[in-house]
CSV table of C-alpha atoms in Angstrom, one decimal:
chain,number,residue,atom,x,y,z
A,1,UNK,CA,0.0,0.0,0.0
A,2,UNK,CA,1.5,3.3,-1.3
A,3,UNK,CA,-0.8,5.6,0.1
A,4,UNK,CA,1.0,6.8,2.9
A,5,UNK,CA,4.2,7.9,0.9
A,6,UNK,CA,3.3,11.5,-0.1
A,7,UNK,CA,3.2,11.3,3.7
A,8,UNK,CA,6.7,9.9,4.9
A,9,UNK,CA,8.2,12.1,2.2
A,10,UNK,CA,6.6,15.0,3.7
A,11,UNK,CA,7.9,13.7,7.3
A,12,UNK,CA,11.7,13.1,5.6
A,13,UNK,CA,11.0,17.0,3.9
A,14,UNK,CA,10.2,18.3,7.5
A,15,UNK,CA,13.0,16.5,9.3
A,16,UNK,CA,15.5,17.5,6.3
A,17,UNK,CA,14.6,21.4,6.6
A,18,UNK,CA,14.9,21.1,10.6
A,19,UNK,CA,18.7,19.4,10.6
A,20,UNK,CA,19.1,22.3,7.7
A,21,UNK,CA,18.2,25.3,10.0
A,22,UNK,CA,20.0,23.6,12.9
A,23,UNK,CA,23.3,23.8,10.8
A,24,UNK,CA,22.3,27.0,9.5
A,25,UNK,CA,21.8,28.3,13.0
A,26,UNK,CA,25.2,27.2,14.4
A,27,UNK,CA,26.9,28.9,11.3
A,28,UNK,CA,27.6,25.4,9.2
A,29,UNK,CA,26.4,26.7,5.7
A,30,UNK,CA,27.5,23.9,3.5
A,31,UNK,CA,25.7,21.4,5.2
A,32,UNK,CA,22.7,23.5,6.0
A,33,UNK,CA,22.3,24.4,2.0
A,34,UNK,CA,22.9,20.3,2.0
A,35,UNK,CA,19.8,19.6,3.9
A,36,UNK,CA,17.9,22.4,2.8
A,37,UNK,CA,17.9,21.3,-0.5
A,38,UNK,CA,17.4,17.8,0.5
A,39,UNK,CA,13.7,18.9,1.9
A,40,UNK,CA,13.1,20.6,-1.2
A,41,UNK,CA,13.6,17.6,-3.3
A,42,UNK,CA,11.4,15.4,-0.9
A,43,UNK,CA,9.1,17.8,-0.5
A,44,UNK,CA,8.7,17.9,-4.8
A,45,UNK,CA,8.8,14.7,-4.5
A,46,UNK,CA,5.9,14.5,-2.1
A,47,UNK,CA,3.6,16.7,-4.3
A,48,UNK,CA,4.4,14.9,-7.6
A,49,UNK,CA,3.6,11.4,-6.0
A,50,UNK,CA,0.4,13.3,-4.0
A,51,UNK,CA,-1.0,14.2,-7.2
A,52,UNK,CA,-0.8,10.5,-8.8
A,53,UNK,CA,-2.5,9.3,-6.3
A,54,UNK,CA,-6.0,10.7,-5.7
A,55,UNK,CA,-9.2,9.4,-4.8
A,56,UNK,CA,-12.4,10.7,-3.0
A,57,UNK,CA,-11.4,8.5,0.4
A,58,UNK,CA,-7.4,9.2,0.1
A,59,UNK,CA,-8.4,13.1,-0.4
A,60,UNK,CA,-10.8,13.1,3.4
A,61,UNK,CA,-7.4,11.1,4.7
A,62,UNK,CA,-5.1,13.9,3.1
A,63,UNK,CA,-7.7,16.5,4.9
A,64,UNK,CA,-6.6,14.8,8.1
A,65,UNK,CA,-3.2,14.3,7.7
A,66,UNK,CA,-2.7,17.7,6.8
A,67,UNK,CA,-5.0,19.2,9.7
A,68,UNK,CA,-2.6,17.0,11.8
A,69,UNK,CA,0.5,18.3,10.7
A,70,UNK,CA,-0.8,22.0,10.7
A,71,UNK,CA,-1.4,21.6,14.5
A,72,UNK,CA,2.4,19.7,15.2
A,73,UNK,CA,4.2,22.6,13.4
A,74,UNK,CA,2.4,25.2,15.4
A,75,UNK,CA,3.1,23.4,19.0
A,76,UNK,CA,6.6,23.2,17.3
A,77,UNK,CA,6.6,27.0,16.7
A,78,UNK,CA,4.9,27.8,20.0
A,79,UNK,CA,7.9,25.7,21.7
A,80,UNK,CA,10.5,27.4,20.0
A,81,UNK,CA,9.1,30.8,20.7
A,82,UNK,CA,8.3,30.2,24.8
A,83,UNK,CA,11.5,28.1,25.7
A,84,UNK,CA,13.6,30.0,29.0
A,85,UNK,CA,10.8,32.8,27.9
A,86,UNK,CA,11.5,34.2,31.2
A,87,UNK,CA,15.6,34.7,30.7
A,88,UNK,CA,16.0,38.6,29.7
A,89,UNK,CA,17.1,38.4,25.8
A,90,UNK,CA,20.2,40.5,24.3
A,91,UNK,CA,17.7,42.8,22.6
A,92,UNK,CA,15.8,43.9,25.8
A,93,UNK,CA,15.2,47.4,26.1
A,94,UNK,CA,13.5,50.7,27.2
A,95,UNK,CA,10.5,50.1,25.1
A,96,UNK,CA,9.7,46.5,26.4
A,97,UNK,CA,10.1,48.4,29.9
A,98,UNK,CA,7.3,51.5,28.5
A,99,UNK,CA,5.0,49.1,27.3
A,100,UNK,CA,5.2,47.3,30.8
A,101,UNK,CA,4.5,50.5,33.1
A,102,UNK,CA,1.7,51.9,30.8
A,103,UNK,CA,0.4,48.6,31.4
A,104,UNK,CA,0.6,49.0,34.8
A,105,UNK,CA,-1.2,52.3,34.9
A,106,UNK,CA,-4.3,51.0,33.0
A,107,UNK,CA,-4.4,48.4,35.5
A,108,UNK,CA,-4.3,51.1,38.4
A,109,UNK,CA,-7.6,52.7,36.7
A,110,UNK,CA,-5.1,55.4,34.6
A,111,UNK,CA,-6.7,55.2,30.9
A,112,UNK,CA,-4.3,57.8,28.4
A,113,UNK,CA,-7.7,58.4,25.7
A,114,UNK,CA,-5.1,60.7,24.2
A,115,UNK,CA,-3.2,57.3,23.0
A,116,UNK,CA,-5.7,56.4,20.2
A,117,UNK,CA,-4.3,59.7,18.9
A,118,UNK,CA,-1.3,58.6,18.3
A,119,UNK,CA,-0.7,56.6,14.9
A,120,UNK,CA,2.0,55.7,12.7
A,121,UNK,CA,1.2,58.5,10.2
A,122,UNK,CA,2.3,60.5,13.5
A,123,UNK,CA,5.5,58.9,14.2
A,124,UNK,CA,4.2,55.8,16.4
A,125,UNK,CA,7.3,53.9,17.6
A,126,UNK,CA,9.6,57.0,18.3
A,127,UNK,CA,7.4,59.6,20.1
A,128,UNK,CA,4.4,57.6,21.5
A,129,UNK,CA,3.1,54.1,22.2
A,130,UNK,CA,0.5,51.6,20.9
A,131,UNK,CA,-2.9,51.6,22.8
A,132,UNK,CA,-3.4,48.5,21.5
A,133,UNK,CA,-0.4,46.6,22.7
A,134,UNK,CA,-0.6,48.8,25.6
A,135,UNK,CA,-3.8,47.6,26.6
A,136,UNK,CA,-2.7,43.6,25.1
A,137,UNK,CA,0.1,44.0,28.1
A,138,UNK,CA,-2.4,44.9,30.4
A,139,UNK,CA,-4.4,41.8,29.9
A,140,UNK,CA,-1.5,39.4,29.8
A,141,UNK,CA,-0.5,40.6,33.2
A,142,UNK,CA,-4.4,40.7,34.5
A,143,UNK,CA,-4.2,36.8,33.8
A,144,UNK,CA,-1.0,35.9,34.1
A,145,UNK,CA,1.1,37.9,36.6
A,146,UNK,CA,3.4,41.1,36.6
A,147,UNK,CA,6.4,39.1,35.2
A,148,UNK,CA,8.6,39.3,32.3
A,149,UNK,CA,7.4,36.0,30.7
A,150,UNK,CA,3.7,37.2,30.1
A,151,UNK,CA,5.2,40.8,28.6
A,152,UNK,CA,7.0,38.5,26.0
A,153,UNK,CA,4.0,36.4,25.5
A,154,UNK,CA,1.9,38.5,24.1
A,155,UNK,CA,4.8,38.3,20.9
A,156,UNK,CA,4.9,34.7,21.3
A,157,UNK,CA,0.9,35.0,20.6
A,158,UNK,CA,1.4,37.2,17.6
A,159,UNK,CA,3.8,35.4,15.9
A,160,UNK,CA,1.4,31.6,16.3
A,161,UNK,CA,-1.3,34.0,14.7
A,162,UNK,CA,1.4,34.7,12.3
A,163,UNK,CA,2.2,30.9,11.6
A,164,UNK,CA,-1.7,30.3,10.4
A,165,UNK,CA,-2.3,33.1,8.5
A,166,UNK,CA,0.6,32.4,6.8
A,167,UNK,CA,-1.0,28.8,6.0
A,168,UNK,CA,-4.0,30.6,4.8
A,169,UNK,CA,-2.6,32.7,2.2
A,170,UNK,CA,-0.3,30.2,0.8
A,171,UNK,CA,-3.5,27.8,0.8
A,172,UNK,CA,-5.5,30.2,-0.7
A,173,UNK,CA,-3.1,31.0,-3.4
A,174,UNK,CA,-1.6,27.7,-4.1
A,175,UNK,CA,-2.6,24.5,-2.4
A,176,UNK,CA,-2.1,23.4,1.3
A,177,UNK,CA,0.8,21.0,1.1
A,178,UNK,CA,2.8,24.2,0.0
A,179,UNK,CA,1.6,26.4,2.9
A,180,UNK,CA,2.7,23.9,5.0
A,181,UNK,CA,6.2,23.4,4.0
A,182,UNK,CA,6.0,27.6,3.8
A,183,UNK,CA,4.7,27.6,8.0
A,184,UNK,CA,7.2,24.8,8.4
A,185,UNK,CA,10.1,27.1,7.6
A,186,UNK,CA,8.5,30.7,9.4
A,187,UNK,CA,8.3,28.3,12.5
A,188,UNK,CA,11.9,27.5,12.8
A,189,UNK,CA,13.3,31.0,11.1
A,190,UNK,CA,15.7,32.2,13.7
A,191,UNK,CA,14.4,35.9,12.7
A,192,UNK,CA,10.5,35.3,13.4
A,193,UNK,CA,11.6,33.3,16.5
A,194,UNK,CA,13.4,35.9,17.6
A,195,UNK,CA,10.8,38.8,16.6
A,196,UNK,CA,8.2,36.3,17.9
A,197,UNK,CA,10.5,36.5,21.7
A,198,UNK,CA,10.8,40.4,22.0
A,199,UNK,CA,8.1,42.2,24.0
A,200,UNK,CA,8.1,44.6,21.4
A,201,UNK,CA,5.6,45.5,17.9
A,202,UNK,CA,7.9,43.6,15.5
A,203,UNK,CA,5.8,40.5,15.9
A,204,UNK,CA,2.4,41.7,16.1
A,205,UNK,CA,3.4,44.2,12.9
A,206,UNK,CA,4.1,41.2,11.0
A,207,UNK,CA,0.8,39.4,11.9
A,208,UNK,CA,-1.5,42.6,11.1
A,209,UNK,CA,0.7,42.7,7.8
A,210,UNK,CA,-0.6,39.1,6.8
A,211,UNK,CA,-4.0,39.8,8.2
A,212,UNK,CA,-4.7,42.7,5.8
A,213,UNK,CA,-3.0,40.6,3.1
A,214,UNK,CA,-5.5,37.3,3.8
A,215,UNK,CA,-8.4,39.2,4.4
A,216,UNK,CA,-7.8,41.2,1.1
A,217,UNK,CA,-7.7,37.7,-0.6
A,218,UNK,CA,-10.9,36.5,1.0
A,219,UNK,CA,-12.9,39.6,0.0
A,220,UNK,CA,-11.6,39.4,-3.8
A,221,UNK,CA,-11.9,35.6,-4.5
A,222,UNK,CA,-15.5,34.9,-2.7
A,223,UNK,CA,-17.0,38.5,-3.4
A,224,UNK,CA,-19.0,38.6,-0.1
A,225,UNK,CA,-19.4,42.0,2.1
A,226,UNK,CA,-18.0,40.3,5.4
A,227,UNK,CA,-14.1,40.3,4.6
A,228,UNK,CA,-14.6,43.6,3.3
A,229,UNK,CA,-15.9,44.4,6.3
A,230,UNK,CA,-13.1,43.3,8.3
A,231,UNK,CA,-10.2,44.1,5.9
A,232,UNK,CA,-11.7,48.1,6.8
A,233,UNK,CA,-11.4,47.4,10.6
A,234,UNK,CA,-8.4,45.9,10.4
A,235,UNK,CA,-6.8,48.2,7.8
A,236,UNK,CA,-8.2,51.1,9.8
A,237,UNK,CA,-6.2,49.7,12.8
A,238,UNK,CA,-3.0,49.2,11.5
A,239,UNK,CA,-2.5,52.5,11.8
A,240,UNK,CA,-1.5,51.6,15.6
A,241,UNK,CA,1.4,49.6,14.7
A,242,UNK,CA,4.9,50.1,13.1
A,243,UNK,CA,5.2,51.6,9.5
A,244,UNK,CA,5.9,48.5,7.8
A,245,UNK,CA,1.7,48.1,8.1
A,246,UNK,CA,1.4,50.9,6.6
A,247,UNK,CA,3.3,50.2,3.6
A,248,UNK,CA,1.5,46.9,3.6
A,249,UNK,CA,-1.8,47.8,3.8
A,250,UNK,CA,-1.0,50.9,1.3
């Protein structure tokens, strides 16, 4: 029975791209590119032999498989973005420390109004602060404490709800055993990781980004009014983050 070998060579894809990044990580390029290019081949591999074998009942398995492996590759994203969460990082500073003490003073009963003022068409990120990661802080250390591992949460929860909207764009553009192997590799890039670990916008910038992007997608291929609807709200909140969602949603 062949059916379950578009689904090793997916597992041998997956393992090949995580020894790959491991070498890439510890600086050891040759054998990185090496492995790299290994998953790429078994991942081709995986499609071609996919495609060959269709059939109504191995198509509801696929559905499962893939669901499956959608849910191991974000527990493996959300592990590599909360390990030793609590030990201060390298790139800890003063605005990690802001974002914590406004937080602080919503929870004292201190709410700024004049915040929502402040966007990034008026120099958010350098003058003033984000109401709604302000306010995101404030929740995180309602439920969770006044420590540092909740203030870095709230970037470990951006960057999961990065992981599955990458998966829906790529899905929606191409087909889902590609937007796998595409959340695959954002869940162990040591750059999202380490945006994904700083209590900071970077991460939750990024996610808005593909929000506006997947939303935009869903309003023009299925024509209905609610994306549009929610591609306005969150296009008319972006505003509140760094400027790369404003090139985004521009």
């Amino acid at each position: 029975d062949l059916s379950a070998l578009p689904l090793i060579l997916l597992l041998f894809s997956f393992g090949a791209a995580l020894i790959g990044w491991i070498n890439l990580s510890r600086g050891v390029v040759r054998q990185a590119y090496f492995f790299l290019g290994l998953s790429f081949l078994y991942a081709l591999a995986c499609g071609l032999t996919g495609n060959r074998m269709r059939s109504p009942q191995s198509s509801r398995h696929r559905g499962i498989t893939i669901s499956l492996l959608l849910a191991l590759i974000i527990l493996l994203g959300f592990v590599l973005r909360s390990y030793a969460l609590g030990d201060v990082s390298f790139r800890f500073d003063h605005y990690e420390s802001d974002y914590a003490r406004e937080a602080l003073r919503v929870l004292s009963g201190h709410h700024n109004i004049g915040l929502w003022n402040s966007t990034i068409w008026r120099g958010l990120g350098h003058l003033n602060y984000s109401p709604i990661y302000i306010y995101s802080t404030a929740l995180f250390f309602k439920i969770f404490g006044t420590t540092l591992i909740p203030l870095k949460l709230i970037a470990v929860t951006w960057g999961i709800f990065a992981l599955l909207l990458t998966y829906g764009i790529i899905s929606t553009l191409f087909s889902r055993r590609l937007a796998l192997i595409t959340v695959f590799f954002l869940a162990v890039s040591p750059l999202h990781i380490n945006y994904s670990r700083i209590g900071l916008l970077l991460s939750s910038t990024m996610t808005v980004s593909l929000l506006v992007v997947y939303l935009l997608l869903r309003a023009i291929l299925r024509g209905k009014l609610l994306p549009y609807i929610l591609l306005g709200i969150a296009v008319t909140f972006a505003g509140y983050f760094y400027s790369r969602s404003e090139e985004h949603t521009s």
